XYZ file of C-alpha atoms in Angstrom:
463
model
C -14.656 20.825 19.124
C -18.144 19.409 18.769
C -19.023 16.264 20.708
C -18.545 14.153 17.568
C -15.142 15.724 16.932
C -14.128 14.960 20.520
C -15.144 11.333 20.049
C -13.204 11.106 16.790
C -10.103 12.646 18.403
C -10.113 9.799 20.938
C -11.006 7.094 18.422
C -8.748 7.890 15.446
C -5.360 7.192 17.119
C -6.518 3.655 17.941
C -7.094 2.759 14.274
C -4.451 0.773 12.405
C -4.688 3.080 9.400
C -4.116 6.293 11.371
C -0.669 7.551 10.321
C 0.050 9.860 13.269
C 0.316 7.315 16.075
C 2.156 8.453 19.175
C 1.711 12.160 18.385
C -1.032 14.081 20.229
C -3.895 15.417 18.112
C -3.883 19.160 18.716
C -6.726 20.050 16.365
C -9.488 18.066 14.717
C -12.199 19.402 12.463
C -14.870 17.743 10.341
C -14.309 19.480 7.000
C -17.293 17.937 5.266
C -20.076 15.472 5.950
C -22.221 13.790 3.310
C -25.115 11.389 3.799
C -24.810 8.278 1.641
C -27.496 6.005 3.124
C -30.597 6.722 5.202
C -33.087 4.075 6.349
C -35.495 6.131 8.440
C -35.287 7.740 11.902
C -34.927 4.425 13.749
C -32.767 2.631 11.188
C -29.067 2.804 10.525
C -27.573 5.654 8.539
C -24.269 6.066 6.744
C -22.368 9.318 6.307
C -18.919 9.887 4.852
C -16.817 12.341 6.835
C -13.669 14.124 5.746
C -11.790 14.789 8.975
C -8.754 17.045 9.185
C -6.284 16.599 12.037
C -3.393 18.776 13.199
C -0.329 17.257 14.874
C 2.884 19.175 15.588
C 2.324 21.612 12.781
C 1.336 18.984 10.202
C -2.192 18.338 8.992
C -3.737 15.215 7.503
C -7.134 14.308 6.122
C -8.924 11.036 6.808
C -12.091 9.425 5.526
C -14.466 8.045 8.135
C -17.469 5.945 7.140
C -19.756 6.911 10.000
C -22.626 4.630 10.886
C -25.380 5.767 13.241
C -28.154 3.959 15.099
C -30.407 4.766 18.066
C -28.596 4.259 21.401
C -28.911 0.711 22.686
C -29.627 -0.719 19.239
C -26.035 -1.417 18.234
C -25.795 -5.173 17.461
C -23.187 -7.112 19.461
C -21.054 -7.722 16.368
C -20.681 -3.942 15.911
C -19.648 -3.234 19.499
C -15.955 -3.308 18.580
C -16.621 -0.617 15.970
C -18.301 1.809 18.407
C -17.066 5.402 18.505
C -19.492 6.808 21.078
C -22.857 8.516 21.541
C -23.602 12.067 20.452
C -26.594 14.135 19.442
C -27.502 14.137 15.782
C -30.470 15.455 13.817
C -32.979 17.466 15.847
C -30.953 16.896 18.996
C -31.677 13.162 19.147
C -28.831 11.036 20.539
C -27.220 8.524 18.200
C -24.697 5.766 18.683
C -22.002 6.306 16.058
C -19.539 3.678 14.839
C -17.225 2.673 12.003
C -19.703 1.627 9.314
C -17.084 -0.410 7.418
C -17.962 -3.203 9.887
C -21.705 -3.006 9.097
C -22.624 -5.528 6.389
C -26.123 -4.065 6.027
C -24.909 -0.528 5.348
C -22.043 -1.517 3.096
C -24.426 -3.624 1.026
C -26.535 -0.506 0.519
C -23.357 1.342 -0.393
C -22.807 -1.070 -3.283
C -26.316 -0.292 -4.508
C -25.305 3.345 -4.926
C -22.992 2.229 -7.739
C -25.936 0.650 -9.512
C -27.821 3.955 -9.280
C -25.118 6.678 -9.159
C -27.581 9.565 -9.368
C -29.756 8.329 -6.499
C -31.989 11.060 -5.014
C -30.873 12.649 -1.767
C -27.146 12.149 -2.400
C -24.992 15.256 -2.043
C -23.585 16.471 -5.363
C -20.201 16.795 -3.719
C -19.912 12.982 -3.476
C -20.290 11.105 -6.746
C -20.404 7.404 -7.591
C -18.796 6.705 -10.968
C -18.896 3.545 -13.057
C -17.093 2.705 -16.259
C -19.172 2.980 -19.441
C -21.307 -0.100 -19.934
C -20.558 -1.465 -16.452
C -23.619 -3.023 -14.774
C -23.117 -3.456 -11.048
C -24.520 -6.626 -9.504
C -26.033 -5.815 -6.131
C -27.516 -7.833 -3.284
C -24.302 -8.876 -1.521
C -23.354 -7.540 1.924
C -19.903 -6.083 2.421
C -17.320 -8.196 4.269
C -14.372 -6.270 5.615
C -10.971 -7.778 4.902
C -8.633 -7.983 7.874
C -4.927 -7.293 7.931
C -4.808 -4.053 5.956
C -3.178 -1.047 7.582
C -3.435 2.086 5.465
C -6.838 1.394 3.857
C -9.996 -0.667 4.316
C -11.301 -3.111 1.704
C -14.827 -4.505 1.543
C -15.581 -7.681 -0.413
C -19.042 -8.205 -1.919
C -19.675 -11.895 -2.517
C -17.436 -13.196 -5.311
C -17.935 -10.112 -7.465
C -16.289 -6.949 -6.151
C -13.866 -5.423 -3.720
C -14.284 -1.792 -2.671
C -11.028 -0.256 -1.491
C -11.681 2.802 0.660
C -8.760 5.174 1.070
C -8.562 6.169 4.710
C -5.926 8.899 4.466
C -6.937 11.351 1.777
C -4.788 13.459 -0.525
C -6.381 15.981 -2.906
C -6.791 14.740 -6.457
C -7.082 11.323 -8.119
C -5.517 8.428 -6.243
C -2.655 6.720 -8.137
C -4.271 3.334 -7.472
C -7.242 4.353 -9.595
C -5.090 6.025 -12.257
C -2.803 3.047 -12.804
C -5.537 0.432 -12.647
C -7.470 2.407 -15.264
C -4.343 2.484 -17.425
C -4.074 -1.313 -17.038
C -7.767 -1.972 -17.634
C -8.064 -5.158 -19.678
C -4.664 -6.481 -18.592
C -4.609 -10.022 -17.185
C -2.062 -8.825 -14.613
C -4.334 -6.410 -12.703
C -7.846 -6.568 -11.279
C -10.358 -4.850 -13.547
C -11.634 -1.475 -12.259
C -15.425 -1.097 -12.281
C -15.982 2.296 -10.661
C -15.004 4.732 -7.951
C -16.310 7.258 -5.457
C -15.047 10.823 -5.619
C -15.662 13.968 -3.598
C -14.957 17.679 -3.797
C -12.671 18.726 -0.945
C -12.902 22.319 0.273
C -10.385 24.517 -1.499
C -9.527 22.066 -4.310
C -10.869 22.121 -7.859
C -9.846 18.533 -8.710
C -12.065 15.753 -7.281
C -10.470 13.479 -4.683
C -10.798 9.691 -4.897
C -12.528 8.229 -1.817
C -12.781 4.605 -2.930
C -12.253 2.295 -5.906
C -14.450 -0.642 -6.949
C -12.709 -3.573 -8.683
C -13.483 -7.127 -9.622
C -12.693 -9.504 -6.771
C -10.137 -12.238 -7.407
C -11.339 -15.327 -5.501
C -9.099 -18.216 -4.524
C -5.932 -16.211 -5.080
C -2.854 -16.971 -2.997
C -1.001 -14.092 -1.352
C 2.555 -13.751 -2.656
C 4.075 -13.195 0.781
C 2.320 -16.287 2.160
C 3.521 -18.428 -0.760
C 7.095 -17.191 -0.534
C 7.413 -17.541 3.221
C 5.877 -21.023 3.031
C 8.626 -21.940 0.595
C 11.256 -20.433 2.851
C 9.768 -22.136 5.908
C 10.223 -25.516 4.224
C 13.913 -24.997 4.983
C 13.125 -25.559 8.653
C 12.037 -29.173 8.185
C 14.336 -29.949 5.282
C 11.462 -30.518 2.857
C 12.573 -31.348 -0.659
C 15.909 -32.268 -2.153
C 16.624 -28.850 -3.654
C 15.390 -26.636 -0.873
C 17.259 -23.431 -1.745
C 15.748 -23.238 -5.257
C 12.156 -23.699 -4.041
C 9.889 -20.957 -5.413
C 12.470 -19.878 -8.045
C 10.189 -20.777 -10.955
C 7.438 -18.611 -9.466
C 9.938 -15.793 -8.877
C 10.926 -15.897 -12.549
C 7.275 -15.868 -13.628
C 6.675 -12.888 -11.314
C 9.632 -11.099 -12.899
C 8.165 -11.587 -16.381
C 4.766 -10.360 -15.189
C 6.316 -7.279 -13.577
C 8.121 -6.373 -16.798
C 4.923 -6.713 -18.812
C 3.048 -4.458 -16.392
C 5.818 -1.857 -16.640
C 5.654 -2.015 -20.437
C 1.868 -1.557 -20.356
C 2.157 1.460 -18.066
C 4.841 2.975 -20.286
C 2.568 2.535 -23.301
C -0.458 4.126 -21.638
C 1.040 6.962 -19.571
C 3.796 9.589 -19.981
C 7.457 8.580 -19.985
C 10.729 10.485 -19.887
C 14.460 10.074 -19.337
C 16.135 11.060 -16.068
C 18.629 13.858 -16.639
C 22.066 13.898 -14.953
C 20.827 16.751 -12.773
C 17.769 14.696 -11.849
C 19.965 11.738 -10.920
C 22.028 14.008 -8.685
C 18.919 15.335 -6.950
C 17.643 11.805 -6.435
C 20.976 10.710 -4.962
C 20.885 13.707 -2.609
C 17.392 12.737 -1.434
C 18.679 9.222 -0.753
C 21.574 10.655 1.275
C 19.161 12.756 3.321
C 17.049 9.683 4.136
C 20.207 7.890 5.221
C 21.099 10.769 7.541
C 17.613 10.761 9.058
C 17.722 7.001 9.648
C 21.265 7.148 11.000
C 20.234 9.717 13.599
C 17.677 7.259 14.974
C 19.541 3.982 14.406
C 23.249 4.315 15.334
C 23.989 0.820 13.966
C 23.833 2.313 10.461
C 26.915 4.455 11.043
C 29.498 1.785 10.224
C 27.869 1.113 6.851
C 27.103 4.725 5.909
C 30.344 5.318 3.922
C 29.700 2.352 1.598
C 26.043 3.322 1.198
C 27.026 6.903 0.368
C 29.551 5.559 -2.156
C 26.738 3.643 -3.866
C 24.649 6.818 -4.024
C 27.622 8.680 -5.518
C 28.004 5.946 -8.153
C 24.330 6.347 -9.003
C 24.677 10.136 -9.349
C 27.528 9.627 -11.851
C 25.752 7.115 -14.093
C 25.937 8.580 -17.583
C 23.622 6.122 -19.337
C 20.084 7.260 -20.165
C 17.701 6.152 -17.419
C 14.101 5.810 -18.649
C 11.470 6.871 -16.137
C 7.726 6.272 -16.099
C 4.798 5.610 -13.781
C 5.566 2.595 -11.580
C 3.915 0.634 -8.759
C 5.903 2.527 -6.143
C 5.460 0.211 -3.131
C 6.253 -3.138 -4.675
C 6.755 -6.268 -2.578
C 5.455 -9.807 -2.188
C 2.419 -8.621 -0.229
C 1.256 -6.648 -3.280
C 0.883 -9.651 -5.611
C -1.392 -12.684 -5.677
C -1.114 -15.969 -7.561
C -4.158 -17.194 -9.454
C -4.574 -20.301 -11.569
C -3.500 -18.285 -14.620
C -0.514 -16.450 -13.139
C 0.479 -13.461 -11.027
C -1.721 -10.389 -10.528
C -0.467 -7.069 -9.118
C -2.481 -5.153 -6.516
C -2.375 -1.828 -4.673
C -0.866 0.647 -7.112
C -1.357 3.421 -4.570
C 2.384 3.828 -3.946
C 3.913 4.494 -0.540
C 0.814 5.705 1.385
C 2.744 8.047 3.708
C 4.003 10.112 0.755
C 1.960 12.953 -0.754
C 0.158 12.011 -3.952
C 2.174 14.527 -5.982
C 5.335 12.590 -5.080
C 3.764 9.205 -5.791
C 2.682 10.367 -9.239
C 6.184 11.405 -10.276
C 7.911 9.376 -12.959
C 10.546 6.989 -11.672
C 12.770 4.198 -12.895
C 11.083 0.782 -13.120
C 14.220 -0.527 -11.428
C 12.902 0.998 -8.205
C 10.075 -1.565 -8.309
C 12.604 -4.293 -9.100
C 14.646 -3.242 -6.068
C 11.515 -3.331 -3.889
C 10.774 -6.913 -4.874
C 14.387 -7.979 -4.358
C 14.227 -6.519 -0.867
C 11.024 -8.493 -0.320
C 12.795 -11.776 -1.064
C 15.410 -10.813 1.518
C 12.575 -10.108 3.958
C 11.019 -13.513 3.350
C 14.352 -15.120 4.233
C 14.843 -12.788 7.179
C 11.349 -13.582 8.443
C 12.470 -17.181 8.735
C 15.518 -16.205 10.794
C 13.873 -13.811 13.268
C 13.053 -16.675 15.640
C 16.277 -18.587 14.957
C 19.131 -16.098 15.369
C 21.873 -18.620 16.201
C 21.557 -21.282 13.521
C 24.388 -20.828 10.967
C 23.210 -23.698 8.770
C 19.680 -22.330 8.562
C 21.009 -18.825 7.926
C 23.147 -20.080 5.041
C 20.169 -21.934 3.523
C 17.851 -18.923 3.934
C 20.353 -16.577 2.292
C 20.823 -19.060 -0.551
C 17.017 -19.224 -0.983
C 16.798 -15.437 -1.192
C 19.741 -15.229 -3.614
C 18.279 -17.848 -5.958
C 14.884 -16.170 -6.020
C 16.395 -12.735 -6.546
C 18.374 -14.044 -9.508
C 15.308 -15.824 -10.919
C 13.170 -12.677 -10.613
C 15.795 -10.545 -12.399
C 16.170 -13.159 -15.120
C 12.401 -13.279 -15.593
C 12.196 -9.486 -15.634
C 14.731 -9.290 -18.470
C 12.996 -12.136 -20.356
C 9.696 -10.254 -20.043
C 11.067 -7.212 -21.837
C 12.268 -5.141 -18.890
C 15.700 -3.543 -18.610
C 18.168 -6.259 -17.644
C 18.946 -5.555 -13.967
C 22.404 -7.112 -14.387
C 23.275 -4.321 -16.830
C 22.228 -1.538 -14.440
C 23.837 -2.649 -11.209
C 24.829 0.816 -9.980
C 21.239 2.008 -10.318
C 19.763 -1.116 -8.764
C 22.259 -1.079 -5.882
C 21.364 2.517 -4.987
C 17.622 1.790 -5.079
C 18.099 -1.305 -2.906
C 20.112 0.600 -0.329
C 17.503 3.379 -0.305
C 14.695 0.873 0.269
C 16.637 -0.901 3.016
C 17.334 2.414 4.772
C 13.600 3.140 4.692
C 12.987 -0.328 6.172
C 15.497 0.327 8.983
C 13.612 3.440 10.007
C 10.236 1.696 9.771
C 11.305 -1.305 11.836
C 13.018 0.854 14.466
C 9.766 2.748 14.953
C 7.268 -0.098 14.627
C 8.831 -3.595 14.942
C 12.192 -3.406 16.713
C 12.525 -7.202 16.770
C 12.603 -7.121 12.950
C 15.304 -4.451 12.761
C 18.009 -7.044 12.149
C 16.448 -7.980 8.776
C 17.232 -4.741 6.884
C 20.375 -4.073 8.947
C 21.876 -7.434 7.988
C 20.950 -6.847 4.341
C 22.721 -3.490 4.396
C 25.753 -5.046 6.085
C 25.960 -7.836 3.487
C 25.533 -5.459 0.535
C 28.031 -2.983 1.975
C 30.601 -5.778 2.331
C 30.190 -6.822 -1.313
C 32.713 -5.548 -3.888
C 31.843 -2.167 -5.446
C 30.015 -2.186 -8.781
C 32.567 -1.911 -11.627
C 32.544 1.512 -13.214
C-alpha cells in the first residue's frame, strides 16, 4: 500500500458510513483519483477518490472526498476530519482530511455545477444538470449530521448535495426514482448529479445527487415519537389516536407516489414461481437471523407458515419500482404535506437487487413496522409499565390502521384485502430488524422481537 492507502485503511473503519465495521481490512487500493478543485500550491485542494477494500473475500467501493492543505495549516474546525499527512505532488507533504467538513471546498464544489465543463476537470468525472437548470452559487456547504450510509451537504436554503459513500456500478436508484418523480409535490426536485466512470464498467456510476433543499421541514420520526412520548405525561384526552390524521395523510401520499412511479417506470405482475422464490428468500433470512438470535426459534414455525401462505397466494400481485427502505425517518412534513426522501433503497444491498420490481405492499409493511418502532422506542426505557405498554401498542395500532386506510383512499391496493402478502412482508422486515439490532443496538432487540411475538400469536390469515 502507498502511504495514503495506509492512512485510509486506518481511517475508513472509524466512519459511520463504512459498512464493514468489525472486519479487518485485508486489502485497500485507490482505484481512481480525480481532482475537482485546486486553489494553488499553498491553498486547499479537493480530489474524489474511489477506494476499493477487501474484507474476508468480499470487496466494496467507497467514495472519499479528499481535502489537502500544507501541514500545519489545517484549521481547528477541521481537526476532527483529519486523515493524516502524506507526500503529494512533487514529493511535498500534505495534510489530508475528509473534505465534506470543509465549507470552503464544498462551496467551490457547488460552483462546478454552474460550470460543468470547467477546465482542468477529468473527463471521467462529470457534473450534470437538468436542461434549463441554473445553479445559484455562493453558499458554503454545511454537512448534515446524523446520516449513516451517506453524507449530505446543504447550501444555504437552495440545495442539498447527497454524496453516496458506498458505490455500486451504474446509476443510483435514488437518482433514478427522483428523476421519475420530477415535478411531483411529494419529492424534492432533482437539479443535477455527479457521475464517474469506474474501471471495468461501461455504465457511469452516480457519485452524488443535487436536489432542492426543503427548509423548515419536520422529520417524520421526530413527529411520530413526539406524539408517542405524549403518552408519558398523559397529554391530551385521546392520547392513543394522536398522530392518526397525519398517518392517514402519509398513507395517501405514499399511494400517490407509488402510482406516479408505476406510471413512469416499468411494471409487471409477480408470477407464482416468483412468489415461491421470494418466500424462499424470506425463509433463508429467517434461518440466518435464527442462527444468531436464538429467541426467534419459538416463533419460527408461525413465521414460516406466513411465508408458506404468501407462496400460495393465487391472486395477481402487481410489482413495480418502490422506495425500498421506507420508514418514518425517510419522510418529512412541510406546510403543504408529506415529502418522501432517500429513494436509494436498502444501502447494504447491491444496486441490481434494489432496482428489481417489487410489490408496493413491501413499502407499506416498512412503514407499519416503523409505527411499531415508534411505540417500541417509547418502551425501551420503561420495560415494566403495563399501562404505558398498553397505551403505546394502542397508539401504534391506531396509526397503522390510519395509514392503511389513507393508502387505500389514495389509490393504492387496500392492505386489508392482501393480508397474507402484507403479513409476510412485515415478518420479513421484522426479521431483518432482529438481525440489525442484535449486531448494532442490542438494547433495542426487544422491539422487533416483541412485534414478531405479537404477530405470531395472532390468528392466521383466513385463506
